Amino acid sequence: MKHLGNQKNFTKIMLLAMFAFVSCEDYLDRAPELPLDDEAVFTIFSNAERYHNDLYANLQQRFNAVGDYQPVPMASASDESDSPLGSHGTQSFNMGNYDGNDAGLDNYYDGIRKANTFLSKASIIPFPSDAKKQQMLGETYFLRAFYFNEIVKRFGGMPIMDETNIILPGQNMKLPRNTYKECVDFILEDLEKAITNLPTTLTETEYGRATKGAAMALKARVLLFAASPLWQKEMGEDLWLKAAEAAKAVIDLKDENGAKVYELYSTGQGAGDYEQLFFLRREHGNKEIIFHKHASPAGFSSNEIKVWSPKGGNFGGDGAVCPTQNFVDLFEVADGTPFDWNNPAHTANPYANRDPRFYKTVLYNGCIWQGETLDLTYNADKDLSGVHRKTKEDTRTGYYVRKYLPEGVKYQTTNTSYHNWIYFRLAEMYLNYAEALNEVAGPDDARGMGATAREAVNSVRARSGVRNIAAASREEMRPKIWNERAVELSFEEHRWWDARRWKKAADWFGGSMYEMEIGRENGALTYEKKPFYTRIYRSYMDLYPIPVAEMRKNSLYHQNPGW
């Protein structure tokens, strides 16, 4: 394949656009300030470096990722939560008529295009040292793999584009879809190059850039997806062992002094540490984060806080992310047993003695948030309803979300907090390892890797003060790992992809979504689990539809089955 024309003109246009994107705080967003041609950009290192920094601009902040108007998180298209207003983009998912238009296909291919351009010009860039060259090339290979994986996990096999076939904006692609296996192999090849070139650790001024650990973490996740039921047949080999080994390599990664690079964030505060890790960075002592979106501290007025914050009282939020009862029921009782609505001891007070992470994830009736006790009781007469649920539209489920909300960032204040969208963290690697190793050897055989699947899961639970799990077989352990991922990794987009790769989405995301209706009778609270919405999900929806506009651009595309 060969380069398409007008590459120099494209570079000029893109650099002008990049100039408009400059952030006053984020060094990763800086770009050249003049409409220079290729020679001027890539033969002057400072310009080439700014161009390279802009490769990070296609990383998305995923707090509000779905919908063109009042977007909300992916969680509200899964069984984790509901976004009650029709303007929120998840409604098309939940009604079964999603069109794929906000799936980010253009954004991710744009990131790939920029990476390919940089790689194609690497031979003329006057890098100041071999070490700098290796690092910048490693970051480029990592980001190209990251962006392409975002495409492939949504659509399956899609056209592979490298530095030999750079497609410019506005040009018809005219490339056939590669197979899923071909795409996975391409991604893994890029990641091996990234792992070879990237440093293990960074100086504090470089935090936010990709590292060897980030590339290793993406490799572990890609292998886990490829090993899963959705793709096992197409891959043609059992990849569970490779996925386990890749995840364990991240867990065991050491720096030049022999110290572990990553650790679960734990200061002895139990679930309090779980809550705080999303507001702290590596420079603050949080060694759990492997790779995150580098962004400035957020205040209440930012959509990533206001959209998620509760309504009513003095909270001032939109209340647009409402955990479902389906999700709340996944939190175990403190003794490690599943919550059971047929058990009177559980239902008498359904919020007592639950997994400690529940209290750091969900705002529920009677809890205290920002000094205010939530009253989420409901009565058809709004004057008799609780102050935080005057109508069903306030929270369609009877809950608000707490995870990701820094308690000190309040309505009508100027308080801010670091607010990390984390792409990879160590807890995921432990759970990836546990899942893959359980499929290989069951819960209690370490296969010489030092930790069993059960021990890996319990390491994550122990940080939050959760009781160890016990399981006697691979089959019994499997749903426990699924449930642990649902709780520990909630609202981080894992549930959305896990359900698909396990081929469980039709069971979990289709059918009835439940709310909690809390009333008062003779002075006592009553709890009723009620269906509020019937969602439509069919198995073919495990892959996204290719948008119609994209189908028109490329006559060689074929649409995913069922759409």
Coordinates of C-alpha atoms in Angstrom, one line a residue, residues 7-561:
Q7 CA -0.1 14.9 3.1
K8 CA 1.7 18.2 3.4
N9 CA -1.5 20.2 3.1
F10 CA -3.1 17.9 5.7
T11 CA -0.2 18.6 8.1
K12 CA -0.7 22.4 7.7
I13 CA -4.4 22.1 8.4
M14 CA -4.0 19.8 11.3
L15 CA -1.4 22.0 13.0
L16 CA -3.8 25.0 12.8
A17 CA -6.4 22.9 14.5
M18 CA -4.0 21.7 17.1
F19 CA -3.1 25.3 18.0
A20 CA -6.8 25.9 18.9
F21 CA -6.6 22.9 21.3
V22 CA -3.8 24.2 23.5
S23 CA -4.6 23.9 27.2
C24 CA -3.2 26.4 29.7
E25 CA -2.2 23.6 32.1
D26 CA -1.7 20.4 30.3
Y27 CA 1.7 20.0 28.7
L28 CA 0.4 17.0 26.7
D29 CA -1.8 19.3 24.7
R30 CA 0.8 21.8 23.4
A31 CA 1.1 22.0 19.7
P32 CA 3.0 24.0 17.0
E33 CA 1.7 27.6 16.6
L34 CA 2.3 28.1 12.9
P35 CA 1.0 26.4 9.7
L36 CA 4.3 24.8 8.8
D37 CA 5.0 22.2 6.1
D38 CA 6.3 18.7 6.8
E39 CA 9.9 19.6 6.5
A40 CA 9.6 22.5 9.0
V41 CA 7.6 20.4 11.4
F42 CA 9.6 17.2 11.5
T43 CA 13.1 18.5 10.9
I44 CA 12.9 20.8 13.9
F45 CA 12.7 18.8 17.0
S46 CA 10.7 21.2 19.1
N47 CA 8.0 21.2 16.4
A48 CA 8.1 17.5 16.1
E49 CA 7.8 17.1 19.8
R50 CA 4.7 19.4 19.9
Y51 CA 3.2 17.3 17.1
H52 CA 3.9 14.2 19.1
N53 CA 2.3 15.6 22.3
D54 CA -0.9 16.1 20.3
L55 CA -1.2 12.3 19.9
Y56 CA -2.6 12.3 23.4
A57 CA -5.4 14.7 22.5
N58 CA -7.6 11.8 21.1
L59 CA -7.7 10.2 24.6
Q60 CA -11.3 10.7 25.8
Q61 CA -12.5 11.6 29.2
R62 CA -15.1 9.0 29.7
F63 CA -17.2 10.4 32.5
N64 CA -19.8 11.6 30.0
A65 CA -19.2 9.7 26.8
V66 CA -22.5 8.8 25.2
G67 CA -24.9 11.2 23.5
D68 CA -24.4 14.5 21.6
Y69 CA -26.6 16.4 24.0
Q70 CA -26.2 16.0 27.8
P71 CA -24.0 13.0 27.5
V72 CA -23.7 10.5 30.3
P73 CA -21.4 7.5 31.1
M74 CA -21.5 4.1 29.4
A75 CA -22.7 2.7 32.7
S76 CA -26.2 4.0 32.0
A77 CA -26.5 1.7 29.0
S78 CA -25.5 -1.2 31.2
D79 CA -27.3 -2.5 34.2
E80 CA -25.2 -0.3 36.5
S81 CA -27.3 2.8 36.2
D82 CA -30.0 4.7 34.4
S83 CA -30.1 8.2 33.1
P84 CA -33.7 9.2 33.4
L85 CA -34.1 12.0 30.8
G86 CA -34.7 11.3 27.1
S87 CA -32.0 13.7 26.0
H88 CA -29.3 11.4 27.4
G89 CA -27.6 9.3 24.7
T90 CA -27.9 6.0 26.5
Q91 CA -31.6 5.8 25.7
S92 CA -31.0 4.6 22.1
F93 CA -28.9 1.8 23.5
N94 CA -31.6 0.8 26.0
M95 CA -34.3 0.9 23.3
G96 CA -32.3 -1.3 20.9
N97 CA -31.9 1.3 18.1
Y98 CA -28.4 2.6 18.7
D99 CA -26.8 3.9 15.4
G100 CA -23.1 4.0 16.4
N101 CA -22.7 7.7 15.5
D102 CA -21.2 8.7 18.9
A103 CA -18.9 5.6 19.1
G104 CA -15.8 7.7 18.4
L105 CA -14.8 6.0 15.2
D106 CA -13.6 9.2 13.6
N107 CA -11.8 10.3 16.8
Y108 CA -9.9 7.0 17.1
Y109 CA -9.0 6.8 13.4
D110 CA -7.8 10.4 13.7
G111 CA -5.5 9.4 16.5
I112 CA -4.2 6.5 14.4
R113 CA -3.7 8.8 11.5
K114 CA -1.6 11.2 13.5
A115 CA 0.5 8.3 14.9
N116 CA 1.1 7.0 11.5
T117 CA 2.2 10.4 10.2
F118 CA 4.7 10.7 13.1
L119 CA 6.1 7.2 12.4
S120 CA 6.4 7.9 8.7
K121 CA 8.5 11.0 9.5
A122 CA 10.6 9.5 12.2
S123 CA 13.7 9.1 10.0
I124 CA 14.0 12.9 9.5
I125 CA 13.3 14.0 13.1
P126 CA 16.5 15.1 14.8
F127 CA 15.9 13.4 18.1
P128 CA 18.3 14.8 20.8
S129 CA 19.2 11.3 22.0
D130 CA 18.5 7.6 21.4
A131 CA 16.6 7.4 24.7
K132 CA 14.3 10.2 23.7
K133 CA 13.7 8.6 20.3
Q134 CA 12.9 5.3 21.8
Q135 CA 10.5 6.8 24.3
M136 CA 8.6 8.9 21.7
L137 CA 8.3 6.0 19.3
G138 CA 7.2 3.7 22.2
E139 CA 4.4 6.2 23.1
T140 CA 3.4 6.4 19.4
Y141 CA 3.1 2.6 19.1
F142 CA 1.2 2.4 22.4
L143 CA -1.3 5.1 21.4
R144 CA -1.9 3.6 18.0
A145 CA -2.6 0.3 19.6
F146 CA -4.8 2.0 22.2
Y147 CA -6.9 3.8 19.7
F148 CA -7.2 0.8 17.4
N149 CA -8.3 -1.4 20.3
E150 CA -11.0 1.1 21.1
I151 CA -12.3 0.6 17.6
V152 CA -11.9 -3.2 17.5
K153 CA -13.7 -3.8 20.8
R154 CA -16.7 -1.9 19.5
F155 CA -16.9 -3.1 16.0
G156 CA -14.9 -6.3 15.7
G157 CA -12.4 -6.5 12.8
M158 CA -11.9 -3.2 11.1
P159 CA -9.4 -1.8 8.5
I160 CA -5.8 -1.8 9.7
M161 CA -4.0 1.4 8.9
D162 CA -0.3 1.9 9.5
E163 CA 2.4 4.3 8.3
T164 CA 2.2 2.9 4.8
N165 CA -1.4 3.8 4.2
I166 CA -2.3 7.1 5.8
I167 CA -5.9 8.1 5.0
L168 CA -6.6 11.8 5.1
P169 CA -9.8 13.4 6.4
G170 CA -12.5 13.6 3.7
Q171 CA -11.0 10.8 1.7
N172 CA -12.9 7.6 1.1
M173 CA -11.1 4.8 2.9
K174 CA -11.8 2.0 0.4
L175 CA -10.2 -0.6 2.6
P176 CA -11.8 -3.9 3.5
R177 CA -12.4 -5.0 7.0
N178 CA -9.6 -7.1 8.5
T179 CA -10.5 -10.0 10.6
Y180 CA -10.6 -9.7 14.4
K181 CA -7.6 -12.0 14.7
E182 CA -5.6 -9.9 12.2
C183 CA -6.5 -6.8 14.2
V184 CA -5.5 -8.4 17.5
D185 CA -2.2 -9.5 16.1
F186 CA -1.5 -6.0 14.8
I187 CA -2.3 -4.4 18.1
L188 CA -0.1 -6.9 20.0
E189 CA 2.8 -6.2 17.5
D190 CA 2.5 -2.5 18.3
L191 CA 2.5 -3.2 22.0
E192 CA 5.6 -5.4 21.9
K193 CA 7.4 -2.4 20.2
A194 CA 6.0 -0.1 22.8
I195 CA 7.1 -2.4 25.7
T196 CA 10.6 -2.6 24.3
N197 CA 11.0 1.2 23.9
L198 CA 9.1 2.7 26.8
P199 CA 10.6 3.5 30.2
T200 CA 9.4 1.7 33.3
T201 CA 9.2 4.9 35.4
L202 CA 8.9 8.6 34.6
T203 CA 9.9 11.8 36.3
E204 CA 7.1 13.7 38.0
T205 CA 7.0 16.3 35.2
E206 CA 6.2 13.5 32.7
Y207 CA 3.3 11.9 34.6
G208 CA 0.4 11.3 32.2
R209 CA 2.6 9.8 29.5
A210 CA 2.6 6.2 28.5
T211 CA 5.0 3.8 30.2
K212 CA 6.1 0.2 29.8
G213 CA 3.5 -0.7 32.4
A214 CA 0.7 1.0 30.4
A215 CA 1.6 -1.0 27.3
M216 CA 1.8 -4.2 29.3
A217 CA -1.6 -3.5 30.8
L218 CA -3.2 -3.0 27.4
K219 CA -1.5 -6.2 26.2
A220 CA -3.1 -8.0 29.2
R221 CA -6.5 -6.6 28.5
V222 CA -6.4 -7.3 24.7
L223 CA -5.4 -10.9 25.4
L224 CA -8.2 -11.3 28.0
F225 CA -10.8 -10.0 25.5
A226 CA -9.4 -12.3 22.7
A227 CA -9.5 -15.3 25.1
S228 CA -13.2 -14.6 26.0
P229 CA -16.2 -16.5 24.7
L230 CA -17.2 -13.8 22.2
W231 CA -13.9 -14.2 20.3
Q232 CA -12.5 -17.7 21.2
K233 CA -13.7 -19.3 18.0
E234 CA -12.3 -16.6 15.7
M235 CA -8.9 -16.5 17.5
G236 CA -8.5 -20.2 16.9
E237 CA -6.5 -20.8 20.0
D238 CA -6.9 -20.9 23.8
L239 CA -5.4 -17.6 25.0
W240 CA -6.3 -17.8 28.7
L241 CA -2.8 -18.7 29.9
K242 CA -1.2 -15.9 27.8
A243 CA -3.7 -13.5 29.3
A244 CA -2.9 -14.7 32.8
E245 CA 0.8 -14.4 32.2
A246 CA 0.4 -10.9 30.7
A247 CA -1.6 -9.6 33.7
K248 CA 0.9 -11.2 36.2
A249 CA 3.7 -9.4 34.4
V250 CA 2.2 -6.1 35.2
I251 CA 1.5 -7.0 38.8
D252 CA 5.2 -8.1 39.2
L253 CA 6.8 -5.2 37.3
K254 CA 9.8 -3.8 39.1
D255 CA 11.7 -0.5 38.7
E256 CA 15.5 -0.2 38.3
N257 CA 15.9 -0.5 42.1
G258 CA 13.9 -3.7 42.3
A259 CA 10.8 -2.1 43.9
K260 CA 7.4 -2.9 42.6
V261 CA 6.2 -0.2 40.2
Y262 CA 2.5 -0.6 41.1
E263 CA 0.7 -1.3 44.4
L264 CA -2.9 -1.2 45.4
Y265 CA -3.6 2.1 47.0
S266 CA -3.9 1.3 50.7
T267 CA -3.2 3.4 53.8
G268 CA -5.2 1.3 56.2
Q269 CA -8.5 3.2 55.6
G270 CA -10.2 0.2 54.0
A271 CA -13.0 1.2 51.6
G272 CA -12.0 4.8 52.2
D273 CA -8.8 4.2 50.3
Y274 CA -10.9 2.7 47.5
E275 CA -12.9 5.9 47.3
Q276 CA -9.9 8.2 47.4
L277 CA -7.8 6.5 44.8
F278 CA -9.8 8.2 42.0
F279 CA -8.8 11.7 43.3
L280 CA -5.1 11.0 43.9
R281 CA -2.3 10.7 41.4
R282 CA 1.1 9.0 41.6
E283 CA 2.7 12.2 42.8
H284 CA 0.3 12.0 45.8
G285 CA 1.3 8.5 46.7
N286 CA -1.2 6.6 44.6
K287 CA 0.8 3.8 42.9
E288 CA -2.3 1.9 41.8
I289 CA -2.9 4.0 38.6
I290 CA -1.1 2.7 35.6
F291 CA -2.4 5.1 33.0
H292 CA -5.0 7.9 33.2
K293 CA -6.3 10.9 31.3
H294 CA -4.1 13.9 32.2
A295 CA -6.4 16.8 33.0
S296 CA -6.7 19.8 35.3
P297 CA -8.6 19.6 38.6
A298 CA -12.3 19.7 38.2
G299 CA -14.8 22.0 39.9
F300 CA -18.5 21.5 40.5
S301 CA -19.5 23.4 37.3
S302 CA -17.7 20.9 35.1
N303 CA -20.0 18.3 33.6
E304 CA -18.0 15.5 34.9
I305 CA -19.1 16.6 38.5
K306 CA -22.4 18.3 37.9
V307 CA -24.0 15.7 35.7
W308 CA -23.3 13.0 38.3
S309 CA -24.1 14.9 41.4
P310 CA -27.4 14.3 43.2
K311 CA -30.5 16.5 43.0
G312 CA -32.5 18.1 45.7
G313 CA -31.6 19.8 49.0
N314 CA -28.4 21.8 48.7
F315 CA -26.7 19.5 46.2
G316 CA -27.4 21.3 42.9
G317 CA -26.5 18.4 40.6
D318 CA -28.3 17.0 37.6
G319 CA -28.7 13.6 39.2
A320 CA -28.3 12.0 35.8
V321 CA -26.4 8.8 36.9
C322 CA -28.7 6.7 39.0
P323 CA -27.6 3.2 40.1
T324 CA -30.2 0.6 39.4
Q325 CA -31.4 -1.9 42.0
N326 CA -30.0 -4.6 39.7
F327 CA -26.6 -3.2 40.4
V328 CA -27.1 -2.5 44.1
D329 CA -28.1 -6.2 44.5
L330 CA -24.7 -7.3 43.3
F331 CA -23.1 -6.0 46.6
E332 CA -22.7 -8.9 49.0
V333 CA -23.7 -8.9 52.6
A334 CA -20.8 -8.3 54.9
D335 CA -20.4 -12.0 55.7
G336 CA -19.7 -12.7 52.0
T337 CA -23.0 -14.2 51.1
P338 CA -25.1 -12.8 48.2
F339 CA -27.9 -10.3 49.1
D340 CA -31.2 -12.1 48.9
W341 CA -34.6 -10.4 48.7
N342 CA -36.2 -13.6 50.0
N343 CA -34.2 -13.4 53.2
P344 CA -36.1 -11.3 55.8
A345 CA -32.9 -10.6 57.7
H346 CA -31.6 -8.9 54.5
T347 CA -34.8 -7.0 53.5
A348 CA -35.6 -5.6 56.9
N349 CA -32.8 -3.1 56.3
P350 CA -31.3 -3.6 52.9
Y351 CA -28.5 -1.1 53.4
A352 CA -27.1 -2.5 56.6
N353 CA -24.0 -4.7 56.7
R354 CA -23.1 -4.6 53.0
D355 CA -19.8 -4.9 51.2
P356 CA -17.9 -1.8 52.5
R357 CA -17.5 -0.6 48.9
F358 CA -21.3 -0.1 48.6
Y359 CA -21.1 2.8 50.9
K360 CA -18.4 4.5 48.8
T361 CA -20.2 3.8 45.5
V362 CA -23.9 4.5 46.0
L363 CA -25.8 7.4 47.7
Y364 CA -28.9 5.7 49.3
N365 CA -31.7 6.6 51.6
G366 CA -30.4 7.6 55.0
C367 CA -26.8 8.1 54.1
I368 CA -25.0 11.3 54.8
W369 CA -23.4 13.2 51.9
Q370 CA -21.8 16.7 52.2
G371 CA -23.3 17.0 55.6
E372 CA -26.8 16.3 54.4
T373 CA -28.9 13.2 55.1
L374 CA -30.5 11.9 51.9
D375 CA -34.2 11.4 52.1
L376 CA -35.1 9.3 49.0
T377 CA -38.6 8.2 50.2
Y378 CA -41.2 8.5 47.5
N379 CA -44.9 9.3 47.5
A380 CA -47.1 10.1 44.4
D381 CA -47.9 13.3 46.3
K382 CA -44.6 15.2 45.8
D383 CA -45.3 17.2 49.0
L384 CA -45.0 14.0 50.9
S385 CA -41.9 12.7 49.1
G386 CA -38.4 12.9 50.3
V387 CA -36.5 16.1 49.6
H388 CA -34.1 14.3 47.3
R389 CA -36.8 12.4 45.3
K390 CA -39.7 14.8 44.9
T391 CA -40.6 13.1 41.6
K392 CA -39.5 9.9 39.8
E393 CA -37.6 12.1 37.4
D394 CA -35.2 13.2 40.2
T395 CA -33.8 9.7 40.4
R396 CA -35.6 7.1 38.5
T397 CA -34.1 4.3 40.6
G398 CA -34.1 5.7 44.1
Y399 CA -30.3 6.1 44.2
Y400 CA -27.6 8.5 43.2
V401 CA -24.0 7.6 42.5
R402 CA -21.2 8.5 44.9
K403 CA -18.2 7.0 43.2
Y404 CA -16.1 9.6 41.4
L405 CA -17.7 12.5 43.3
P406 CA -15.2 14.3 45.6
E407 CA -17.2 15.2 48.6
G408 CA -15.5 18.5 49.1
V409 CA -16.4 19.8 45.6
K410 CA -19.8 21.4 46.3
Y411 CA -22.4 23.4 44.6
Q412 CA -21.8 27.1 44.5
T413 CA -18.2 26.8 45.7
T414 CA -15.0 27.2 43.8
N415 CA -13.5 24.0 45.3
T416 CA -11.7 21.7 42.9
S417 CA -10.2 18.2 43.0
Y418 CA -8.1 16.0 40.8
H419 CA -10.7 13.7 39.2
N420 CA -9.0 10.9 37.4
W421 CA -10.5 8.9 34.5
I422 CA -8.3 5.8 34.8
Y423 CA -7.8 3.6 31.8
F424 CA -5.7 1.0 33.7
R425 CA -5.2 0.4 37.4
L426 CA -3.6 -2.5 39.3
A427 CA -6.9 -3.8 40.7
E428 CA -8.0 -4.6 37.2
M429 CA -4.8 -6.5 36.5
Y430 CA -5.4 -8.7 39.6
L431 CA -8.9 -9.4 38.4
N432 CA -7.8 -10.1 34.9
Y433 CA -5.2 -12.5 36.2
A434 CA -7.7 -14.2 38.4
E435 CA -10.2 -14.6 35.6
A436 CA -7.7 -16.0 33.1
L437 CA -5.9 -18.3 35.6
N438 CA -9.2 -19.7 36.8
E439 CA -10.1 -20.7 33.3
V440 CA -6.7 -22.4 33.0
A441 CA -6.3 -24.1 36.3
G442 CA -9.3 -23.3 38.6
P443 CA -9.2 -21.2 41.7
D444 CA -6.4 -22.8 43.7
D445 CA -3.6 -23.8 41.2
A446 CA -1.0 -21.0 40.7
R447 CA 0.7 -22.8 37.8
G448 CA 4.0 -21.6 39.1
M449 CA 3.1 -17.9 38.9
G450 CA 3.1 -17.3 42.6
A451 CA -0.5 -16.5 43.3
T452 CA -3.7 -18.4 42.8
A453 CA -6.9 -17.0 41.2
R454 CA -8.5 -16.9 44.6
E455 CA -5.6 -15.1 46.2
A456 CA -5.6 -12.5 43.5
V457 CA -9.3 -11.7 44.0
N458 CA -8.8 -11.6 47.8
S459 CA -5.9 -9.2 47.4
V460 CA -8.4 -6.7 45.9
R461 CA -11.1 -7.4 48.4
A462 CA -8.7 -7.1 51.3
R463 CA -7.8 -3.5 50.5
S464 CA -11.5 -2.5 51.2
G465 CA -11.9 -4.8 54.2
V466 CA -14.1 -7.3 52.3
R467 CA -14.2 -10.9 53.5
N468 CA -12.2 -13.4 51.5
I469 CA -14.2 -15.5 49.0
A470 CA -14.2 -19.2 48.9
A471 CA -15.1 -21.4 46.0
A472 CA -14.6 -25.1 45.3
S473 CA -14.4 -25.3 41.5
R474 CA -13.7 -23.3 38.4
E475 CA -17.4 -23.1 37.6
E476 CA -18.2 -21.8 41.1
M477 CA -15.4 -19.3 41.0
R478 CA -16.3 -17.9 37.6
P479 CA -19.5 -16.0 38.6
K480 CA -17.7 -14.8 41.8
I481 CA -15.0 -13.2 39.6
W482 CA -17.7 -11.7 37.4
N483 CA -19.4 -10.2 40.5
E484 CA -16.1 -8.9 41.9
R485 CA -15.4 -7.1 38.7
A486 CA -18.9 -5.6 38.7
V487 CA -18.4 -4.2 42.2
E488 CA -14.7 -3.2 42.2
L489 CA -14.6 -1.8 38.7
S490 CA -18.1 -0.3 38.6
F491 CA -18.7 2.9 36.5
E492 CA -15.2 2.4 34.9
E493 CA -16.7 0.9 31.6
H494 CA -15.6 -2.6 32.4
R495 CA -19.2 -4.0 33.0
W496 CA -20.2 -2.8 29.5
W497 CA -17.4 -4.7 27.8
D498 CA -17.2 -7.6 30.2
A499 CA -20.9 -8.5 29.6
R500 CA -20.2 -8.5 25.8
R501 CA -17.1 -10.6 25.8
W502 CA -18.7 -13.1 28.2
K503 CA -21.8 -13.2 26.0
K504 CA -23.9 -12.3 29.0
A505 CA -25.1 -8.8 27.9
A506 CA -28.5 -10.1 26.6
D507 CA -29.2 -11.6 30.1
W508 CA -27.9 -8.6 32.1
F509 CA -28.8 -5.6 30.0
G510 CA -32.1 -6.8 28.5
G511 CA -35.4 -7.1 30.3
S512 CA -36.4 -5.3 33.5
M513 CA -34.4 -2.6 35.2
Y514 CA -35.5 -2.2 38.8
E515 CA -35.8 0.8 41.2
M516 CA -36.2 1.0 44.9
E517 CA -39.4 2.6 46.1
I518 CA -39.2 3.5 49.8
G519 CA -42.3 4.5 51.7
R520 CA -43.4 5.0 55.2
E521 CA -46.0 3.0 57.0
N522 CA -46.9 3.6 60.7
G523 CA -43.6 5.5 61.1
A524 CA -41.5 2.7 59.7
L525 CA -39.7 2.6 56.3
T526 CA -40.9 0.1 53.7
Y527 CA -38.8 -1.1 50.7
E528 CA -40.3 -2.3 47.4
K529 CA -38.2 -3.5 44.5
K530 CA -40.1 -2.5 41.4
P531 CA -39.5 -2.7 37.6
F532 CA -39.4 0.7 36.0
Y533 CA -38.2 0.0 32.5
T534 CA -37.9 -2.9 30.1
R535 CA -34.7 -2.6 28.0
I536 CA -34.1 -4.2 24.7
Y537 CA -30.9 -6.1 24.1
R538 CA -30.3 -8.9 21.6
S539 CA -27.1 -10.9 21.3
Y540 CA -26.1 -9.3 17.9
M541 CA -25.7 -6.0 19.9
D542 CA -22.5 -7.4 21.4
L543 CA -20.9 -5.5 18.4
Y544 CA -21.8 -2.0 17.5
P545 CA -23.3 -1.1 14.2
I546 CA -21.0 0.7 11.7
P547 CA -22.6 4.2 11.2
V548 CA -24.5 4.6 8.0
A549 CA -22.3 7.6 7.0
E550 CA -19.2 5.4 7.4
M551 CA -20.8 2.6 5.3
R552 CA -21.4 5.2 2.5
K553 CA -17.7 6.3 2.6
N554 CA -16.4 2.8 2.1
S555 CA -18.1 0.5 -0.3
L556 CA -15.9 -2.4 0.9
Y557 CA -17.4 -2.3 4.4
H558 CA -19.9 -5.0 5.4
Q559 CA -22.2 -4.2 8.3
N560 CA -22.1 -6.2 11.5
P561 CA -24.7 -9.0 11.6

